[in-house]
GROMACS .gro file of C-alpha atoms in nm:
model
  341
    1MET     CA    1  -4.242   0.641   1.436
    2ILE     CA    2  -3.905   0.776   1.553
    3LEU     CA    3  -3.576   0.753   1.362
    4ALA     CA    4  -3.448   0.465   1.578
    5ASP     CA    5  -3.746   0.244   1.490
    6LYS     CA    6  -3.718   0.333   1.122
    7ILE     CA    7  -3.350   0.231   1.113
    8ILE     CA    8  -3.436  -0.104   1.278
    9ASN     CA    9  -3.721  -0.174   1.033
   10LEU     CA   10  -3.523  -0.075   0.725
   11ARG     CA   11  -3.220  -0.275   0.835
   12LYS     CA   12  -3.424  -0.589   0.898
   13LYS     CA   13  -3.613  -0.554   0.568
   14SER     CA   14  -3.278  -0.528   0.390
   15GLY     CA   15  -3.161  -0.845   0.563
   16MET     CA   16  -2.860  -0.673   0.721
   17SER     CA   17  -2.713  -0.726   1.065
   18GLN     CA   18  -2.588  -0.437   1.276
   19GLU     CA   19  -2.231  -0.533   1.184
   20GLU     CA   20  -2.307  -0.524   0.810
   21LEU     CA   21  -2.480  -0.186   0.833
   22ALA     CA   22  -2.191  -0.051   1.042
   23GLU     CA   23  -1.945  -0.169   0.774
   24LYS     CA   24  -2.138   0.011   0.501
   25MET     CA   25  -2.166   0.325   0.715
   26ASN     CA   26  -1.798   0.319   0.814
   27VAL     CA   27  -1.888   0.326   1.186
   28SER     CA   28  -1.868   0.077   1.471
   29ARG     CA   29  -2.143  -0.171   1.553
   30GLN     CA   30  -2.183   0.008   1.886
   31ALA     CA   31  -2.269   0.330   1.700
   32VAL     CA   32  -2.548   0.154   1.507
   33SER     CA   33  -2.671  -0.004   1.832
   34LYS     CA   34  -2.693   0.341   1.994
   35TRP     CA   35  -2.889   0.479   1.697
   36GLU     CA   36  -3.136   0.192   1.715
   37GLY     CA   37  -3.165   0.225   2.092
   38ALA     CA   38  -3.234   0.602   2.061
   39GLN     CA   39  -2.925   0.666   2.275
   40SER     CA   40  -2.771   0.889   2.009
   41ILE     CA   41  -2.871   1.049   1.678
   42PRO     CA   42  -2.656   1.008   1.366
   43GLU     CA   43  -2.508   1.317   1.204
   44LEU     CA   44  -2.684   1.464   0.902
   45GLU     CA   45  -2.419   1.316   0.672
   46LYS     CA   46  -2.489   0.970   0.815
   47ILE     CA   47  -2.866   1.019   0.777
   48LEU     CA   48  -2.815   1.104   0.410
   49GLN     CA   49  -2.602   0.792   0.377
   50LEU     CA   50  -2.876   0.582   0.542
   51GLY     CA   51  -3.121   0.717   0.286
   52ARG     CA   52  -2.895   0.611   0.001
   53ILE     CA   53  -2.836   0.264   0.147
   54PHE     CA   54  -3.205   0.190   0.207
   55GLY     CA   55  -3.335   0.386  -0.091
   56VAL     CA   56  -3.570   0.609   0.114
   57THR     CA   57  -3.610   0.986   0.135
   58THR     CA   58  -3.446   1.198   0.402
   59ASP     CA   59  -3.789   1.337   0.497
   60TYR     CA   60  -3.908   0.987   0.585
   61LEU     CA   61  -3.610   0.936   0.817
   62LEU     CA   62  -3.624   1.275   0.987
   63LYS     CA   63  -3.999   1.337   1.030
   64ASP     CA   64  -4.163   1.131   1.303
   65GLU     CA   65  -4.512   1.188   1.164
   66ILE     CA   66  -4.429   1.008   0.838
   67GLU     CA   67  -4.506   0.642   0.906
   68LEU     CA   68  -4.504   0.492   0.556
   69GLU     CA   69  -4.177   0.452   0.371
   70GLU     CA   70  -4.107   0.710   0.100
   71PHE     CA   71  -3.873   0.554  -0.152
   72SER     CA   72  -3.631   0.781  -0.335
   73GLY     CA   73  -3.613   0.556  -0.641
   74GLU     CA   74  -3.240   0.496  -0.606
   75SER     CA   75  -3.007   0.332  -0.360
   76ASP     CA   76  -2.645   0.232  -0.323
   77SER     CA   77  -2.732  -0.114  -0.453
   78ASP     CA   78  -2.821   0.039  -0.793
   79LYS     CA   79  -2.459   0.147  -0.837
   80VAL     CA   80  -2.292  -0.167  -0.704
   81ARG     CA   81  -2.107  -0.385  -0.952
   82VAL     CA   82  -2.128  -0.761  -0.905
   83VAL     CA   83  -1.807  -0.964  -0.943
   84THR     CA   84  -1.878  -1.300  -1.104
   85LEU     CA   85  -1.700  -1.627  -1.030
   86ALA     CA   86  -1.522  -1.612  -1.366
   87GLU     CA   87  -1.405  -1.255  -1.304
   88ALA     CA   88  -1.278  -1.345  -0.957
   89ASN     CA   89  -1.077  -1.637  -1.097
   90GLU     CA   90  -0.938  -1.422  -1.378
   91TYR     CA   91  -0.839  -1.148  -1.133
   92LEU     CA   92  -0.662  -1.387  -0.895
   93GLU     CA   93  -0.468  -1.549  -1.181
   94GLN     CA   94  -0.375  -1.209  -1.323
   95ARG     CA   95  -0.242  -1.088  -0.987
   96LYS     CA   96  -0.050  -1.414  -0.940
   97SER     CA   97   0.125  -1.355  -1.273
   98SER     CA   98   0.176  -0.984  -1.201
   99SER     CA   99   0.335  -1.056  -0.863
  100VAL     CA  100   0.637  -1.204  -1.041
  101LYS     CA  101   0.670  -0.906  -1.278
  102ILE     CA  102   0.631  -0.654  -0.995
  103ALA     CA  103   0.890  -0.841  -0.787
  104VAL     CA  104   1.139  -0.847  -1.076
  105GLY     CA  105   1.076  -0.478  -1.149
  106THR     CA  106   1.135  -0.383  -0.785
  107PHE     CA  107   1.450  -0.599  -0.777
  108LEU     CA  108   1.583  -0.417  -1.084
  109CYS     CA  109   1.512  -0.076  -0.931
  110ILE     CA  110   1.709  -0.168  -0.618
  111LEU     CA  111   2.001  -0.299  -0.823
  112SER     CA  112   2.002  -0.008  -1.071
  113VAL     CA  113   2.253   0.194  -0.866
  114ILE     CA  114   2.514  -0.086  -0.861
  115PRO     CA  115   2.667  -0.004  -1.206
  116LEU     CA  116   2.709   0.362  -1.105
  117LEU     CA  117   2.859   0.257  -0.773
  118PHE     CA  118   3.102   0.007  -0.924
  119LEU     CA  119   3.221   0.232  -1.204
  120GLY     CA  120   3.280   0.512  -0.953
  121VAL     CA  121   3.483   0.279  -0.730
  122LEU     CA  122   3.685   0.152  -1.027
  123TYR     CA  123   3.765   0.511  -1.121
  124GLU     CA  124   3.874   0.588  -0.765
  125GLU     CA  125   4.091   0.275  -0.752
  126LYS     CA  126   4.240   0.350  -1.095
  127ALA     CA  127   4.187  -0.012  -1.199
  128ASP     CA  128   4.442  -0.111  -1.464
  129PHE     CA  129   4.209  -0.357  -1.636
  130LEU     CA  130   3.942  -0.090  -1.690
  131PRO     CA  131   4.095   0.259  -1.729
  132LEU     CA  132   3.819   0.519  -1.694
  133SER     CA  133   3.794   0.894  -1.684
  134GLU     CA  134   3.568   1.042  -1.415
  135ASN     CA  135   3.316   1.182  -1.665
  136PHE     CA  136   3.303   0.860  -1.866
  137ALA     CA  137   3.254   0.649  -1.550
  138MET     CA  138   2.966   0.867  -1.431
  139ALA     CA  139   2.804   0.887  -1.776
  140LEU     CA  140   2.826   0.510  -1.834
  141GLY     CA  141   2.695   0.438  -1.483
  142LEU     CA  142   2.397   0.671  -1.530
  143ILE     CA  143   2.317   0.525  -1.873
  144LEU     CA  144   2.318   0.170  -1.736
  145MET     CA  145   2.106   0.279  -1.440
  146PHE     CA  146   1.844   0.443  -1.665
  147PHE     CA  147   1.830   0.134  -1.890
  148ILE     CA  148   1.771  -0.093  -1.589
  149VAL     CA  149   1.505   0.140  -1.445
  150ALA     CA  150   1.341   0.162  -1.790
  151GLY     CA  151   1.313  -0.217  -1.796
  152ALA     CA  152   1.155  -0.213  -1.450
  153VAL     CA  153   0.908   0.059  -1.552
  154CYS     CA  154   0.805  -0.147  -1.857
  155LEU     CA  155   0.721  -0.438  -1.627
  156PHE     CA  156   0.517  -0.209  -1.399
  157LEU     CA  157   0.328  -0.065  -1.698
  158VAL     CA  158   0.243  -0.413  -1.829
  159CYS     CA  159   0.103  -0.503  -1.487
  160GLY     CA  160  -0.091  -0.177  -1.475
  161PHE     CA  161  -0.253  -0.232  -1.814
  162LYS     CA  162  -0.350  -0.589  -1.725
  163ASN     CA  163  -0.496  -0.474  -1.392
  164ALA     CA  164  -0.695  -0.185  -1.550
  165PRO     CA  165  -1.022  -0.385  -1.592
  166PHE     CA  166  -1.019  -0.457  -1.218
  167GLU     CA  167  -0.940  -0.109  -1.086
  168PHE     CA  168  -1.303  -0.073  -0.976
  169LEU     CA  169  -1.224  -0.312  -0.687
  170GLU     CA  170  -1.038  -0.025  -0.519
  171LYS     CA  171  -1.237   0.274  -0.643
  172GLU     CA  172  -1.602   0.164  -0.659
  173PRO     CA  173  -1.845  -0.026  -0.435
  174PHE     CA  174  -1.893  -0.387  -0.544
  175GLU     CA  175  -2.055  -0.712  -0.436
  176THR     CA  176  -1.952  -1.067  -0.514
  177GLU     CA  177  -2.162  -1.335  -0.682
  178TYR     CA  178  -2.271  -1.636  -0.477
  179GLY     CA  179  -1.977  -1.874  -0.443
  180VAL     CA  180  -1.703  -1.614  -0.491
  181LYS     CA  181  -1.634  -1.562  -0.121
  182GLY     CA  182  -1.620  -1.936  -0.062
  183LEU     CA  183  -1.375  -1.980  -0.350
  184VAL     CA  184  -1.150  -1.696  -0.236
  185LYS     CA  185  -1.153  -1.809   0.127
  186GLU     CA  186  -1.050  -2.158   0.017
  187LYS     CA  187  -0.763  -2.018  -0.192
  188GLN     CA  188  -0.665  -1.791   0.096
  189LYS     CA  189  -0.653  -2.088   0.331
  190GLU     CA  190  -0.438  -2.287   0.086
  191TYR     CA  191  -0.203  -1.991   0.039
  192ARG     CA  192  -0.170  -1.909   0.409
  193ASP     CA  193   0.139  -2.123   0.477
  194THR     CA  194   0.320  -1.986   0.170
  195TYR     CA  195   0.228  -1.630   0.267
  196VAL     CA  196   0.368  -1.670   0.619
  197LYS     CA  197   0.680  -1.852   0.493
  198PHE     CA  198   0.762  -1.587   0.229
  199ASN     CA  199   0.717  -1.304   0.479
  200ILE     CA  200   0.944  -1.470   0.734
  201ILE     CA  201   1.212  -1.537   0.470
  202GLY     CA  202   1.185  -1.181   0.334
  203ALA     CA  203   1.209  -1.029   0.684
  204CYS     CA  204   1.512  -1.240   0.777
  205ILE     CA  205   1.695  -1.157   0.454
  206CYS     CA  206   1.627  -0.782   0.488
  207ILE     CA  207   1.737  -0.779   0.852
  208LEU     CA  208   2.061  -0.963   0.766
  209SER     CA  209   2.138  -0.755   0.455
  210PRO     CA  210   2.330  -0.474   0.641
  211ILE     CA  211   2.587  -0.731   0.762
  212ALA     CA  212   2.770  -0.696   0.429
  213LEU     CA  213   2.784  -0.319   0.480
  214PHE     CA  214   2.932  -0.361   0.829
  215VAL     CA  215   3.194  -0.603   0.694
  216GLY     CA  216   3.291  -0.351   0.425
  217ALA     CA  217   3.318  -0.071   0.682
  218PHE     CA  218   3.618  -0.245   0.844
  219SER     CA  219   3.816  -0.236   0.520
  220GLU     CA  220   4.013   0.055   0.375
  221ASN     CA  221   3.988  -0.094   0.026
  222GLU     CA  222   3.734   0.106  -0.175
  223LEU     CA  223   3.675  -0.178  -0.421
  224PHE     CA  224   3.596  -0.424  -0.141
  225MET     CA  225   3.359  -0.174   0.022
  226GLY     CA  226   3.186  -0.122  -0.311
  227ILE     CA  227   3.143  -0.498  -0.348
  228MET     CA  228   3.000  -0.528   0.005
  229LEU     CA  229   2.758  -0.240  -0.056
  230SER     CA  230   2.645  -0.412  -0.376
  231VAL     CA  231   2.599  -0.738  -0.185
  232MET     CA  232   2.383  -0.553   0.066
  233LEU     CA  233   2.165  -0.410  -0.213
  234LEU     CA  234   2.143  -0.750  -0.381
  235THR     CA  235   2.040  -0.915  -0.053
  236ALA     CA  236   1.783  -0.645   0.025
  237GLY     CA  237   1.645  -0.687  -0.327
  238ILE     CA  238   1.599  -1.060  -0.276
  239GLY     CA  239   1.417  -0.991   0.051
  240ALA     CA  240   1.189  -0.744  -0.126
  241VAL     CA  241   1.110  -1.008  -0.390
  242PHE     CA  242   0.978  -1.246  -0.122
  243PHE     CA  243   0.766  -0.971   0.035
  244ILE     CA  244   0.612  -0.874  -0.300
  245LEU     CA  245   0.546  -1.230  -0.418
  246ALA     CA  246   0.361  -1.294  -0.093
  247GLY     CA  247   0.192  -0.956  -0.062
  248VAL     CA  248   0.045  -0.906  -0.410
  249ARG     CA  249  -0.144  -1.236  -0.411
  250HIS     CA  250  -0.258  -1.192  -0.050
  251GLU     CA  251  -0.387  -0.840  -0.124
  252SER     CA  252  -0.582  -0.962  -0.427
  253MET     CA  253  -0.772  -1.204  -0.203
  254GLN     CA  254  -0.829  -0.934   0.060
  255LYS     CA  255  -0.974  -0.701  -0.204
  256LEU     CA  256  -1.235  -0.955  -0.311
  257LEU     CA  257  -1.321  -1.037   0.051
  258LYS     CA  258  -1.309  -0.669   0.161
  259GLU     CA  259  -1.079  -0.761   0.448
  260GLY     CA  260  -0.778  -0.600   0.613
  261ASP     CA  261  -0.655  -0.290   0.432
  262TYR     CA  262  -0.942  -0.325   0.182
  263SER     CA  263  -1.234  -0.318   0.423
  264GLU     CA  264  -1.471  -0.023   0.395
  265LYS     CA  265  -1.313   0.144   0.699
  266ALA     CA  266  -0.959   0.097   0.572
  267LYS     CA  267  -1.049   0.248   0.233
  268LYS     CA  268  -1.164   0.562   0.409
  269ARG     CA  269  -0.837   0.579   0.601
  270SER     CA  270  -0.611   0.521   0.301
  271GLY     CA  271  -0.650   0.879   0.179
  272LEU     CA  272  -0.477   1.026   0.483
  273ARG     CA  273  -0.200   0.768   0.484
  274GLY     CA  274  -0.134   0.806   0.113
  275ALA     CA  275  -0.103   1.184   0.140
  276VAL     CA  276   0.121   1.171   0.449
  277PHE     CA  277   0.349   0.896   0.315
  278THR     CA  278   0.389   1.066  -0.024
  279THR     CA  279   0.470   1.399   0.143
  280TYR     CA  280   0.716   1.230   0.380
  281TRP     CA  281   0.924   1.067   0.106
  282LEU     CA  282   0.910   1.375  -0.118
  283LEU     CA  283   1.041   1.577   0.177
  284ALA     CA  284   1.320   1.322   0.236
  285THR     CA  285   1.416   1.340  -0.133
  286THR     CA  286   1.418   1.722  -0.121
  287ILE     CA  287   1.640   1.725   0.189
  288TYR     CA  288   1.877   1.476   0.025
  289LEU     CA  289   1.910   1.683  -0.293
  290VAL     CA  290   1.956   2.011  -0.100
  291LEU     CA  291   2.232   1.858   0.114
  292LEU     CA  292   2.389   1.691  -0.188
  293PHE     CA  293   2.431   2.014  -0.382
  294ALA     CA  294   2.487   2.246  -0.083
  295SER     CA  295   2.783   2.035   0.034
  296ASN     CA  296   2.918   1.973  -0.319
  297ASP     CA  297   2.886   1.598  -0.253
  298TRP     CA  298   2.735   1.561  -0.600
  299GLN     CA  299   3.092   1.572  -0.728
  300ASN     CA  300   3.163   1.248  -0.540
  301ILE     CA  301   2.833   1.072  -0.607
  302SER     CA  302   3.003   0.803  -0.816
  303GLY     CA  303   3.320   0.795  -0.609
  304SER     CA  304   3.426   0.712  -0.256
  305TRP     CA  305   3.144   0.666  -0.011
  306HIS     CA  306   3.369   0.815   0.259
  307ASP     CA  307   3.355   1.144   0.067
  308ASN     CA  308   2.980   1.128   0.023
  309ARG     CA  309   2.780   1.117   0.348
  310THR     CA  310   2.446   1.243   0.217
  311TRP     CA  311   2.318   0.885   0.185
  312LEU     CA  312   2.267   0.896   0.563
  313VAL     CA  313   1.947   1.092   0.492
  314TRP     CA  314   1.786   0.770   0.368
  315VAL     CA  315   1.897   0.574   0.676
  316ILE     CA  316   1.746   0.838   0.907
  317ALA     CA  317   1.428   0.857   0.694
  318ALA     CA  318   1.386   0.479   0.712
  319LEU     CA  319   1.433   0.479   1.091
  320LEU     CA  320   1.179   0.760   1.141
  321PHE     CA  321   0.919   0.615   0.904
  322PRO     CA  322   0.768   0.368   1.159
  323ILE     CA  323   0.709   0.667   1.391
  324VAL     CA  324   0.520   0.846   1.111
  325VAL     CA  325   0.310   0.532   1.052
  326THR     CA  326   0.227   0.512   1.426
  327ILE     CA  327   0.126   0.880   1.441
  328CYS     CA  328  -0.103   0.833   1.138
  329GLY     CA  329  -0.266   0.537   1.310
  330LEU     CA  330  -0.331   0.741   1.625
  331ILE     CA  331  -0.482   1.028   1.425
  332GLU     CA  332  -0.709   0.787   1.236
  333LYS     CA  333  -0.820   0.624   1.562
  334LYS     CA  334  -0.908   0.962   1.716
  335THR     CA  335  -1.097   1.063   1.402
  336GLU     CA  336  -1.302   0.742   1.405
  337GLU     CA  337  -1.386   0.789   1.773
  338LYS     CA  338  -1.515   1.141   1.703
  339ARG     CA  339  -1.729   1.014   1.414
  340GLU     CA  340  -1.888   0.749   1.632
  341LYS     CA  341  -1.986   0.997   1.907
   0.00000   0.00000   0.00000
């Protein structure tokens, strides 16, 4: 019996369709079809993976003269954790609660620079109602910023601790108990309108947020420009809140259903994206700090924004980021095509 016939028999005995086997193997359905039609032979790594999935030895798969199945005594199913209905409900409720905390924490992080900005502007304007020295203004602004960020970090940590029992959903293979998928799909259907609405609102608010910055740019008054910049940050923060409230709950449902970014294929791709995105923003931060200190703009970090142009690094980085995302997608597509050949 040749390898193609053995794959067909093992797949049918396991009750899997070609699509389901392809999902587990992180290949396309066409690749599985070619294996079963003896049009192509899977790589050695894929043969080893087939052995683990079906619980048979590699010798059985590779040697045509071996007709009877030789079981290895272990398979992927032995390591799979089953998510019960109660666990699924608990997880969805926990993520619903955490979405609010994560949104508030993100909102605080975005607003954390406003005290530093305002105190710097007040120093520059020599406001009579709040006389400040340059050092005191910077120190007070930094202290307030760190307190706000500390509050945000506490919220993130609380969410992390509560999510710890469910981290296996991202890191380990799992299956769901009968009824879980039906429950989650029903909740997903009910939440669909809210998800779409929140994303539209968040996108509109974020797109409109720079208007305040443009309004401030036409004024020579530093205090007014500081207020407009703060309004822009506040508006962008509100937009981010809508995105997070919608996204966290939607992602929790996708994880349980193994859909979208949490399908088996997407999990394999996430490693590349995570590494590239982390490197990209670390590089942007490094460039910003180098320019900041090389140009002595750090002396004006809490003062006039006309004197401090290094913030343009973040505007350029944000504009280039979609290009980086597109390039990553193309690389991943090429890699998948090579695997399937």
